MMTF fields as JSON, N, C-alpha, C and O atoms, coordinates in Angstrom:
{
  "mmtfVersion": "1.0.0",
  "mmtfProducer": "UNKNOWN",
  "numBonds": 427,
  "numAtoms": 428,
  "numGroups": 107,
  "numChains": 1,
  "numModels": 1,
  "chainsPerModel": [1],
  "groupsPerChain": [107],
  "chainIdList": ["A"],
  "bondAtomList": [4, 2, 8, 6, 12, 10, 16, 14, 20, 18, 24, 22, 28, 26, 32, 30, 36, 34, 40, 38, 44, 42, 48, 46, 52, 50, 56, 54, 60, 58, 64, 62, 68, 66, 72, 70, 76, 74, 80, 78, 84, 82, 88, 86, 92, 90, 96, 94, 100, 98, 104, 102, 108, 106, 112, 110, 116, 114, 120, 118, 124, 122, 128, 126, 132, 130, 136, 134, 140, 138, 144, 142, 148, 146, 152, 150, 156, 154, 160, 158, 164, 162, 168, 166, 172, 170, 176, 174, 180, 178, 184, 182, 188, 186, 192, 190, 196, 194, 200, 198, 204, 202, 208, 206, 212, 210, 216, 214, 220, 218, 224, 222, 228, 226, 232, 230, 236, 234, 240, 238, 244, 242, 248, 246, 252, 250, 256, 254, 260, 258, 264, 262, 268, 266, 272, 270, 276, 274, 280, 278, 284, 282, 288, 286, 292, 290, 296, 294, 300, 298, 304, 302, 308, 306, 312, 310, 316, 314, 320, 318, 324, 322, 328, 326, 332, 330, 336, 334, 340, 338, 344, 342, 348, 346, 352, 350, 356, 354, 360, 358, 364, 362, 368, 366, 372, 370, 376, 374, 380, 378, 384, 382, 388, 386, 392, 390, 396, 394, 400, 398, 404, 402, 408, 406, 412, 410, 416, 414, 420, 418, 424, 422],
  "bondOrderList": [1, 1, 1, 1, 1, 1, 1, 1, 1, 1, 1, 1, 1, 1, 1, 1, 1, 1, 1, 1, 1, 1, 1, 1, 1, 1, 1, 1, 1, 1, 1, 1, 1, 1, 1, 1, 1, 1, 1, 1, 1, 1, 1, 1, 1, 1, 1, 1, 1, 1, 1, 1, 1, 1, 1, 1, 1, 1, 1, 1, 1, 1, 1, 1, 1, 1, 1, 1, 1, 1, 1, 1, 1, 1, 1, 1, 1, 1, 1, 1, 1, 1, 1, 1, 1, 1, 1, 1, 1, 1, 1, 1, 1, 1, 1, 1, 1, 1, 1, 1, 1, 1, 1, 1, 1, 1],
  "groupList": [{"groupName": "MET", "atomNameList": ["N", "CA", "C", "O"], "elementList": ["N", "C", "C", "O"], "formalChargeList": [0, 0, 0, 0], "bondAtomList": [1, 0, 2, 1, 3, 2], "bondOrderList": [1, 1, 2], "singleLetterCode": "M", "chemCompType": "L-PEPTIDE LINKING"}, {"groupName": "TYR", "atomNameList": ["N", "CA", "C", "O"], "elementList": ["N", "C", "C", "O"], "formalChargeList": [0, 0, 0, 0], "bondAtomList": [1, 0, 2, 1, 3, 2], "bondOrderList": [1, 1, 2], "singleLetterCode": "Y", "chemCompType": "L-PEPTIDE LINKING"}, {"groupName": "ASP", "atomNameList": ["N", "CA", "C", "O"], "elementList": ["N", "C", "C", "O"], "formalChargeList": [0, 0, 0, 0], "bondAtomList": [1, 0, 2, 1, 3, 2], "bondOrderList": [1, 1, 2], "singleLetterCode": "D", "chemCompType": "L-PEPTIDE LINKING"}, {"groupName": "LYS", "atomNameList": ["N", "CA", "C", "O"], "elementList": ["N", "C", "C", "O"], "formalChargeList": [0, 0, 0, 0], "bondAtomList": [1, 0, 2, 1, 3, 2], "bondOrderList": [1, 1, 2], "singleLetterCode": "K", "chemCompType": "L-PEPTIDE LINKING"}, {"groupName": "VAL", "atomNameList": ["N", "CA", "C", "O"], "elementList": ["N", "C", "C", "O"], "formalChargeList": [0, 0, 0, 0], "bondAtomList": [1, 0, 2, 1, 3, 2], "bondOrderList": [1, 1, 2], "singleLetterCode": "V", "chemCompType": "L-PEPTIDE LINKING"}, {"groupName": "ARG", "atomNameList": ["N", "CA", "C", "O"], "elementList": ["N", "C", "C", "O"], "formalChargeList": [0, 0, 0, 0], "bondAtomList": [1, 0, 2, 1, 3, 2], "bondOrderList": [1, 1, 2], "singleLetterCode": "R", "chemCompType": "L-PEPTIDE LINKING"}, {"groupName": "GLY", "atomNameList": ["N", "CA", "C", "O"], "elementList": ["N", "C", "C", "O"], "formalChargeList": [0, 0, 0, 0], "bondAtomList": [1, 0, 2, 1, 3, 2], "bondOrderList": [1, 1, 2], "singleLetterCode": "G", "chemCompType": "PEPTIDE LINKING"}, {"groupName": "PHE", "atomNameList": ["N", "CA", "C", "O"], "elementList": ["N", "C", "C", "O"], "formalChargeList": [0, 0, 0, 0], "bondAtomList": [1, 0, 2, 1, 3, 2], "bondOrderList": [1, 1, 2], "singleLetterCode": "F", "chemCompType": "L-PEPTIDE LINKING"}, {"groupName": "LEU", "atomNameList": ["N", "CA", "C", "O"], "elementList": ["N", "C", "C", "O"], "formalChargeList": [0, 0, 0, 0], "bondAtomList": [1, 0, 2, 1, 3, 2], "bondOrderList": [1, 1, 2], "singleLetterCode": "L", "chemCompType": "L-PEPTIDE LINKING"}, {"groupName": "ALA", "atomNameList": ["N", "CA", "C", "O"], "elementList": ["N", "C", "C", "O"], "formalChargeList": [0, 0, 0, 0], "bondAtomList": [1, 0, 2, 1, 3, 2], "bondOrderList": [1, 1, 2], "singleLetterCode": "A", "chemCompType": "L-PEPTIDE LINKING"}, {"groupName": "GLU", "atomNameList": ["N", "CA", "C", "O"], "elementList": ["N", "C", "C", "O"], "formalChargeList": [0, 0, 0, 0], "bondAtomList": [1, 0, 2, 1, 3, 2], "bondOrderList": [1, 1, 2], "singleLetterCode": "E", "chemCompType": "L-PEPTIDE LINKING"}, {"groupName": "TRP", "atomNameList": ["N", "CA", "C", "O"], "elementList": ["N", "C", "C", "O"], "formalChargeList": [0, 0, 0, 0], "bondAtomList": [1, 0, 2, 1, 3, 2], "bondOrderList": [1, 1, 2], "singleLetterCode": "W", "chemCompType": "L-PEPTIDE LINKING"}, {"groupName": "PRO", "atomNameList": ["N", "CA", "C", "O"], "elementList": ["N", "C", "C", "O"], "formalChargeList": [0, 0, 0, 0], "bondAtomList": [1, 0, 2, 1, 3, 2], "bondOrderList": [1, 1, 2], "singleLetterCode": "P", "chemCompType": "L-PEPTIDE LINKING"}, {"groupName": "HIS", "atomNameList": ["N", "CA", "C", "O"], "elementList": ["N", "C", "C", "O"], "formalChargeList": [0, 0, 0, 0], "bondAtomList": [1, 0, 2, 1, 3, 2], "bondOrderList": [1, 1, 2], "singleLetterCode": "H", "chemCompType": "L-PEPTIDE LINKING"}, {"groupName": "ASN", "atomNameList": ["N", "CA", "C", "O"], "elementList": ["N", "C", "C", "O"], "formalChargeList": [0, 0, 0, 0], "bondAtomList": [1, 0, 2, 1, 3, 2], "bondOrderList": [1, 1, 2], "singleLetterCode": "N", "chemCompType": "L-PEPTIDE LINKING"}, {"groupName": "THR", "atomNameList": ["N", "CA", "C", "O"], "elementList": ["N", "C", "C", "O"], "formalChargeList": [0, 0, 0, 0], "bondAtomList": [1, 0, 2, 1, 3, 2], "bondOrderList": [1, 1, 2], "singleLetterCode": "T", "chemCompType": "L-PEPTIDE LINKING"}, {"groupName": "CYS", "atomNameList": ["N", "CA", "C", "O"], "elementList": ["N", "C", "C", "O"], "formalChargeList": [0, 0, 0, 0], "bondAtomList": [1, 0, 2, 1, 3, 2], "bondOrderList": [1, 1, 2], "singleLetterCode": "C", "chemCompType": "L-PEPTIDE LINKING"}, {"groupName": "SER", "atomNameList": ["N", "CA", "C", "O"], "elementList": ["N", "C", "C", "O"], "formalChargeList": [0, 0, 0, 0], "bondAtomList": [1, 0, 2, 1, 3, 2], "bondOrderList": [1, 1, 2], "singleLetterCode": "S", "chemCompType": "L-PEPTIDE LINKING"}, {"groupName": "ILE", "atomNameList": ["N", "CA", "C", "O"], "elementList": ["N", "C", "C", "O"], "formalChargeList": [0, 0, 0, 0], "bondAtomList": [1, 0, 2, 1, 3, 2], "bondOrderList": [1, 1, 2], "singleLetterCode": "I", "chemCompType": "L-PEPTIDE LINKING"}, {"groupName": "GLN", "atomNameList": ["N", "CA", "C", "O"], "elementList": ["N", "C", "C", "O"], "formalChargeList": [0, 0, 0, 0], "bondAtomList": [1, 0, 2, 1, 3, 2], "bondOrderList": [1, 1, 2], "singleLetterCode": "Q", "chemCompType": "L-PEPTIDE LINKING"}],
  "groupTypeList": [0, 1, 2, 3, 4, 5, 6, 7, 8, 3, 3, 9, 10, 8, 11, 5, 6, 4, 1, 12, 13, 6, 14, 7, 15, 16, 7, 12, 13, 4, 2, 1, 7, 8, 17, 1, 4, 2, 4, 14, 5, 9, 12, 9, 14, 17, 18, 18, 4, 6, 13, 8, 15, 14, 8, 18, 12, 2, 7, 13, 17, 1, 7, 12, 2, 8, 10, 3, 3, 17, 9, 19, 8, 2, 11, 4, 5, 2, 12, 7, 8, 8, 17, 10, 15, 14, 5, 17, 3, 8, 12, 18, 15, 2, 19, 10, 10, 8, 8, 19, 4, 17, 17, 2, 5, 6, 8],
  "groupIdList": [1, 2, 3, 4, 5, 6, 7, 8, 9, 10, 11, 12, 13, 14, 15, 16, 17, 18, 19, 20, 21, 22, 23, 24, 25, 26, 27, 28, 29, 30, 31, 32, 33, 34, 35, 36, 37, 38, 39, 40, 41, 42, 43, 44, 45, 46, 47, 48, 49, 50, 51, 52, 53, 54, 55, 56, 57, 58, 59, 60, 61, 62, 63, 64, 65, 66, 67, 68, 69, 70, 71, 72, 73, 74, 75, 76, 77, 78, 79, 80, 81, 82, 83, 84, 85, 86, 87, 88, 89, 90, 91, 92, 93, 94, 95, 96, 97, 98, 99, 100, 101, 102, 103, 104, 105, 106, 107],
  "secStructList": [7, 4, 4, 4, 6, 6, 2, 2, 2, 2, 2, 2, 2, 6, 6, 6, 6, 6, 4, 4, 4, 6, 7, 7, 7, 1, 1, 6, 6, 2, 2, 2, 2, 2, 2, 2, 1, 7, 7, 7, 2, 2, 2, 2, 2, 2, 2, 2, 2, 2, 2, 2, 2, 2, 6, 1, 6, 6, 6, 6, 6, 6, 1, 6, 6, 2, 2, 2, 2, 2, 2, 2, 1, 1, 4, 4, 4, 7, 6, 6, 1, 7, 7, 2, 2, 2, 2, 6, 6, 1, 7, 2, 2, 2, 2, 2, 2, 2, 2, 2, 2, 6, 6, 7, 6, 6, 7],
  "xCoordList": [-85.296, -86.248, -85.766, -86.139, -84.409, -84.251, -83.747, -84.139, -82.802, -82.479, -83.815, -83.667, -84.927, -85.277, -86.081, -86.374, -86.415, -86.405, -85.771, -86.003, -84.317, -83.171, -83.57, -84.25, -83.725, -83.896, -84.909, -84.676, -86.405, -87.86, -86.898, -86.594, -86.735, -86.174, -86.052, -86.649, -84.298, -83.582, -84.387, -84.576, -84.64, -86.399, -87.812, -88.856, -87.716, -89.318, -87.643, -88.027, -86.533, -86.28, -85.256, -84.52, -85.211, -84.908, -86.271, -86.023, -87.98, -89.153, -88.955, -88.699, -89.104, -88.776, -88.587, -89.116, -87.06, -86.257, -86.581, -85.974, -87.335, -87.125, -88.81, -88.855, -90.087, -90.835, -91.474, -92.422, -90.994, -91.309, -90.749, -91.21, -89.63, -89.287, -90.065, -89.957, -91.334, -92.459, -92.622, -93.574, -91.24, -90.738, -91.647, -91.351, -92.884, -93.238, -93.412, -94.356, -92.083, -91.851, -91.566, -90.808, -91.779, -91.344, -92.85, -92.885, -93.44, -95.289, -96.067, -97.018, -95.342, -95.312, -96.903, -97.183, -98.265, -99.618, -99.974, -101.143, -99.49, -99.696, -99.36, -99.87, -98.554, -97.414, -97.997, -97.949, -98.78, -99.58, -100.963, -101.075, -101.737, -102.945, -102.565, -103.379, -101.733, -100.894, -100.702, -100.951, -100.377, -100.153, -101.059, -100.662, -102.04, -103.021, -104.725, -105.751, -104.688, -106.197, -105.102, -103.873, -106.191, -106.057, -106.589, -107.559, -105.8, -105.491, -104.023, -102.86, -104.373, -103.138, -101.609, -101.978, -100.587, -99.992, -99.515, -98.895, -99.536, -99.027, -99.725, -99.342, -101.129, -102.068, -101.641, -101.469, -101.473, -100.62, -98.982, -98.503, -98.187, -96.832, -97.024, -96.66, -97.982, -97.903, -98.574, -98.263, -99.281, -99.563, -98.456, -97.9, -98.304, -97.103, -96.099, -95.548, -95.81, -93.987, -94.285, -93.864, -95.476, -96.467, -96.409, -96.457, -96.322, -97.007, -96.025, -95.994, -95.008, -93.126, -92.742, -92.032, -92.93, -91.814, -92.609, -91.88, -93.943, -94.483, -93.977, -93.729, -94.026, -94.118, -92.584, -92.337, -91.764, -90.093, -90.312, -90.495, -90.228, -89.815, -91.219, -91.411, -92.236, -92.733, -92.549, -93.018, -92.045, -91.263, -90.247, -90.249, -89.092, -88.376, -88.298, -87.425, -90.555, -90.744, -90.508, -89.372, -91.361, -91.325, -90.683, -90.777, -88.894, -88.031, -87.197, -86.189, -87.058, -85.953, -84.694, -83.685, -84.717, -83.359, -82.583, -81.365, -83.249, -83.119, -81.638, -81.504, -80.176, -79.615, -78.649, -77.948, -79.116, -78.062, -79.43, -78.94, -80.462, -80.369, -80.191, -79.916, -80.295, -79.627, -78.143, -77.288, -78.282, -75.704, -75.943, -75.031, -76.891, -77.622, -77.493, -76.63, -77.816, -78.433, -77.58, -78.01, -76.244, -75.029, -74.773, -74.666, -74.722, -74.193, -75.403, -75.015, -76.362, -77.454, -78.062, -79.075, -76.528, -76.682, -74.944, -74.538, -74.419, -73.076, -72.46, -71.974, -72.567, -72.177, -70.575, -70.198, -69.909, -68.689, -67.82, -66.714, -69.186, -68.45, -68.824, -68.748, -69.245, -68.956, -67.709, -66.78, -67.924, -67.038, -66.077, -66.89, -64.889, -64.228, -65.583, -66.126, -65.777, -66.731, -67.495, -68.121, -68.523, -70.126, -69.992, -70.834, -67.926, -67.616, -67.433, -67.527, -67.116, -66.284, -67.78, -67.93, -68.609, -69.782, -70.532, -71.618, -70.311, -70.826, -70.271, -69.072, -71.072, -70.655, -68.888, -68.94, -67.724, -66.233, -67.378, -67.541, -67.975, -69.23, -69.335, -69.066, -69.824, -70.041, -69.584, -69.994, -68.341, -67.219, -66.477, -66.251, -66.22, -65.182, -66.501, -66.045, -67.446, -68.346, -68.368, -68.251, -68.586, -68.56, -66.963, -66.804, -66.402, -65.132, -64.46, -63.472, -65.057, -64.626, -66.016, -66.146, -66.773, -67.985, -66.949, -66.654, -66.506, -66.259, -64.713, -63.758, -64.575, -63.048, -63.054, -62.164, -64.822, -65.353, -65.346, -66.429, -64.462, -64.451, -65.934, -66.516, -66.289, -67.462, -68.843, -69.826, -68.825, -69.945, -70.248, -71.326],
  "yCoordList": [-2.423, -3.609, -4.666, -5.633, -5.174, -5.952, -6.392, -7.555, -6.347, -7.471, -7.934, -9.042, -7.306, -7.439, -8.942, -9.902, -8.691, -10.021, -10.945, -11.966, -10.109, -11.929, -12.056, -13.056, -11.885, -12.418, -13.097, -13.928, -12.928, -13.515, -14.715, -15.805, -14.398, -15.928, -17.062, -18.133, -16.279, -17.097, -18.322, -19.539, -17.377, -17.549, -18.517, -18.761, -18.828, -19.866, -20.686, -21.846, -20.777, -22.127, -22.693, -23.65, -22.347, -22.685, -23.374, -24.354, -22.503, -23.514, -24.632, -25.68, -24.405, -25.807, -27.064, -28.034, -26.695, -27.919, -28.246, -29.201, -27.619, -28.24, -28.711, -29.769, -28.54, -28.992, -30.152, -30.743, -30.494, -32.115, -33.299, -34.403, -32.494, -33.173, -32.813, -33.516, -31.592, -32.037, -30.684, -30.35, -30.155, -28.47, -27.128, -26.104, -27.758, -26.803, -25.308, -24.585, -24.819, -23.634, -22.52, -21.747, -22.263, -21.254, -20.369, -19.167, -20.737, -20.068, -20.755, -21.501, -20.288, -20.856, -20.715, -20.666, -20.623, -20.851, -21.66, -22.001, -22.167, -23.353, -24.772, -25.875, -24.15, -24.689, -26.313, -27.526, -24.259, -24.396, -25.715, -26.9, -24.873, -25.404, -26.686, -27.571, -26.986, -29.024, -29.634, -30.822, -28.991, -29.871, -29.479, -29.67, -29.042, -28.967, -29.592, -29.726, -29.78, -30.218, -31.571, -31.521, -33.056, -33.961, -34.056, -34.571, -33.544, -33.429, -34.05, -33.753, -34.744, -36.002, -34.616, -33.505, -34.774, -33.372, -33.596, -32.632, -34.985, -34.912, -34.482, -34.677, -33.691, -33.108, -31.802, -31.135, -31.502, -29.789, -29.403, -28.425, -31.059, -30.819, -30.385, -29.245, -31.568, -31.482, -30.248, -29.878, -29.741, -27.905, -27.129, -26.419, -27.608, -25.54, -25.999, -25.064, -27.12, -27.655, -26.849, -25.82, -28.074, -26.943, -25.426, -24.951, -24.689, -23.503, -22.625, -21.85, -23.315, -23.041, -22.815, -21.815, -23.976, -24.538, -23.176, -22.345, -23.166, -22.684, -20.779, -20.053, -20.572, -19.419, -18.892, -17.711, -19.772, -19.424, -18.404, -17.187, -19.3, -19.016, -18.071, -17.386, -18.034, -16.861, -15.062, -13.926, -15.521, -14.64, -13.765, -12.571, -15.112, -14.773, -14.532, -14.433, -14.495, -13.72, -12.466, -11.995, -11.889, -10.394, -10.204, -8.996, -10.565, -9.746, -10.268, -10.546, -10.477, -11.183, -10.516, -11.147, -9.854, -9.063, -8.948, -8.773, -9.039, -9.459, -8.718, -7.682, -10.008, -9.175, -7.92, -7.183, -8.139, -7.175, -5.462, -4.353, -5.682, -4.568, -4.167, -2.981, -4.908, -4.5, -4.151, -3.587, -4.866, -4.418, -2.764, -2.07, -2.662, -1.611, -0.456, 0.408, -0.444, 0.161, -0.065, -0.1, -0.225, -0.501, 1.271, 1.463, 1.897, 3.312, 3.874, 4.269, 3.764, 4.313, 3.458, 3.541, 2.457, 2.232, 2.564, 2.572, 2.795, 3.428, 4.175, 3.66, 5.705, 6.391, 6.703, 7.372, 6.361, 6.414, 4.246, 3.749, 3.732, 2.444, 2.545, 1.66, 3.97, 4.004, 2.93, 2.522, 2.619, 2.243, 2.784, 3.198, 2.909, 3.907, 4.442, 5.515, 2.683, 3.384, 3.638, 4.015, 3.762, 4.423, 6.129, 7.023, 6.173, 7.119, 7.905, 9.123, 7.288, 8.637, 9.577, 10.566, 8.131, 8.694, 9.679, 9.921, 10.622, 11.693, 12.786, 12.669, 14.425, 15.414, 15.737, 15.269, 16.284, 16.549, 17.434, 16.579, 18.222, 18.756, 18.223, 18.769, 16.868, 16.248, 14.524, 13.638, 14.754, 13.683, 15.017, 14.599, 16.103, 17.043, 16.718, 16.029, 16.995, 17.374, 15.726, 15.555, 14.531, 13.598, 13.341, 12.522, 13.752, 13.832, 14.273, 13.714, 15.772, 16.471, 16.193, 16.705, 15.366, 14.766, 13.509, 13.205, 12.883, 11.278, 11.869, 11.274, 12.361, 13.422, 14.009, 14.406, 14.099, 15.526, 14.402, 13.821, 13.788, 13.518, 13.81, 13.053, 14.73, 15.294, 14.738, 14.794, 13.988, 13.855, 11.99, 11.461],
  "zCoordList": [-47.918, -48.629, -49.067, -48.402, -50.753, -50.683, -49.868, -49.964, -48.65, -47.566, -46.558, -46.042, -46.267, -45.715, -46.238, -45.526, -48.372, -48.701, -49.131, -49.779, -48.368, -49.059, -47.803, -48.036, -46.643, -45.563, -45.137, -44.26, -45.662, -46.068, -46.591, -46.105, -47.157, -48.393, -47.992, -48.107, -46.994, -46.29, -45.104, -45.117, -44.314, -43.152, -44.179, -43.574, -45.196, -45.847, -46.053, -45.899, -46.226, -47.632, -45.862, -46.101, -44.764, -44.045, -42.865, -42.162, -42.825, -42.539, -43.068, -42.474, -44.659, -45.676, -45.724, -46.267, -44.524, -44.539, -42.836, -42.352, -42.123, -40.656, -40.982, -40.354, -41.551, -41.322, -42.039, -41.522, -43.193, -43.292, -41.724, -41.434, -41.004, -39.602, -38.829, -37.824, -38.651, -37.96, -36.705, -35.999, -36.842, -36.035, -36.723, -37.339, -36.245, -36.198, -35.598, -35.914, -34.423, -33.878, -34.711, -34.127, -35.481, -36.321, -36.48, -36.217, -36.704, -36.429, -35.351, -35.582, -33.453, -32.853, -32.565, -31.368, -33.707, -33.137, -34.176, -33.998, -35.252, -36.278, -34.534, -34.34, -33.862, -32.993, -31.915, -31.712, -31.382, -30.728, -31.134, -30.82, -31.868, -32.458, -33.006, -32.743, -33.577, -33.782, -32.112, -31.906, -31.291, -29.835, -28.989, -27.839, -29.034, -28.372, -29.238, -28.572, -30.212, -31.169, -31.185, -31.205, -31.167, -31.589, -33.494, -34.049, -33.83, -35.371, -36.261, -35.99, -37.089, -38.043, -38.352, -38.731, -38.219, -38.372, -39.432, -39.88, -40.423, -41.913, -43.389, -44.543, -42.746, -43.844, -44.014, -45.034, -42.608, -42.402, -42.845, -43.419, -42.113, -43.448, -44.425, -44.715, -45.639, -46.474, -47.063, -48.195, -46.5, -46.453, -46.597, -47.436, -45.215, -44.902, -46.045, -46.627, -46.412, -47.205, -48.482, -49.011, -48.804, -50.431, -50.53, -51.665, -49.597, -49.314, -50.073, -51.029, -48.862, -49.097, -49.353, -49.247, -50.27, -51.883, -53.02, -53.562, -53.195, -53.56, -53.739, -54.701, -52.075, -52.011, -52.385, -52.629, -52.39, -52.365, -53.942, -53.964, -55.111, -56.586, -56.61, -57.614, -55.463, -56.475, -55.178, -55.102, -54.81, -54.642, -55.414, -55.714, -55.703, -56.926, -58.638, -59.5, -58.495, -59.804, -58.913, -58.969, -58.145, -57.88, -57.839, -58.057, -57.574, -57.406, -58.362, -57.713, -59.148, -59.835, -60.128, -60.445, -60.075, -59.914, -58.602, -58.648, -57.393, -56.091, -55.58, -54.929, -56.337, -56.013, -56.222, -55.528, -57.987, -58.659, -57.688, -57.476, -57.448, -57.087, -55.614, -55.433, -54.594, -53.601, -53.678, -52.995, -55.036, -54.463, -55.732, -56.181, -55.887, -56.803, -55.669, -55.826, -55.233, -53.586, -52.385, -51.233, -52.77, -51.331, -50.916, -49.705, -51.361, -51.844, -50.289, -49.189, -50.6, -49.467, -47.949, -47.255, -47.933, -46.826, -45.832, -44.67, -47.248, -47.279, -48.442, -49.448, -48.106, -49.4, -49.536, -50.498, -48.855, -48.91, -49.005, -48.791, -49.436, -50.071, -51.801, -52.653, -51.926, -53.658, -54.232, -53.535, -55.558, -55.685, -57.056, -57.883, -57.511, -58.618, -59.652, -59.914, -60.129, -61.501, -61.297, -62.288, -59.538, -59.901, -59.378, -59.458, -58.563, -58.314, -59.242, -59.088, -60.464, -61.244, -62.568, -63.285, -62.015, -63.145, -62.247, -62.774, -60.607, -60.012, -60.545, -60.798, -60.943, -60.974, -60.078, -58.94, -60.336, -59.777, -58.773, -57.903, -58.49, -57.493, -56.371, -55.302, -56.563, -55.367, -54.949, -54.199, -56.087, -55.898, -54.737, -53.601, -54.934, -54.043, -52.646, -51.734, -52.535, -51.231, -50.326, -49.112, -51.567, -50.713, -50.01, -49.105, -50.29, -49.954, -49.136, -48.659, -48.723, -47.582, -46.37, -45.259, -46.961, -45.745, -45.172, -44.016, -46.558, -45.589, -45.08, -45.581, -44.661, -43.768, -42.77, -42.018, -42.769, -41.442, -40.551, -40.632, -39.627, -37.897, -37.252, -36.475, -37.61, -36.074, -36.47, -35.731, -38.178, -38.581, -38.149, -38.418]
}
């Protein structure tokens, strides 16, 4: 989940950077609407950029330790990448099992 949130935040930063230039292609429905309806784009630009500007810090407040939590969960993505510190915290039987599984080329 933390990877998804981090990815979304990066996209939100990108969107915030391109909207002041009138590029709405990131949101096809908004782009379509603004292309086919005779409206002034400046207010829409301002509202969208303001929303994204407020949204990014809000996400950081909901996930204040995003980088730390993501790094702590790296073992879920690949349990064989445990650091020595974390590996030494495992009971010896779990360490043995981890070594056995990591050496099994059939998996």
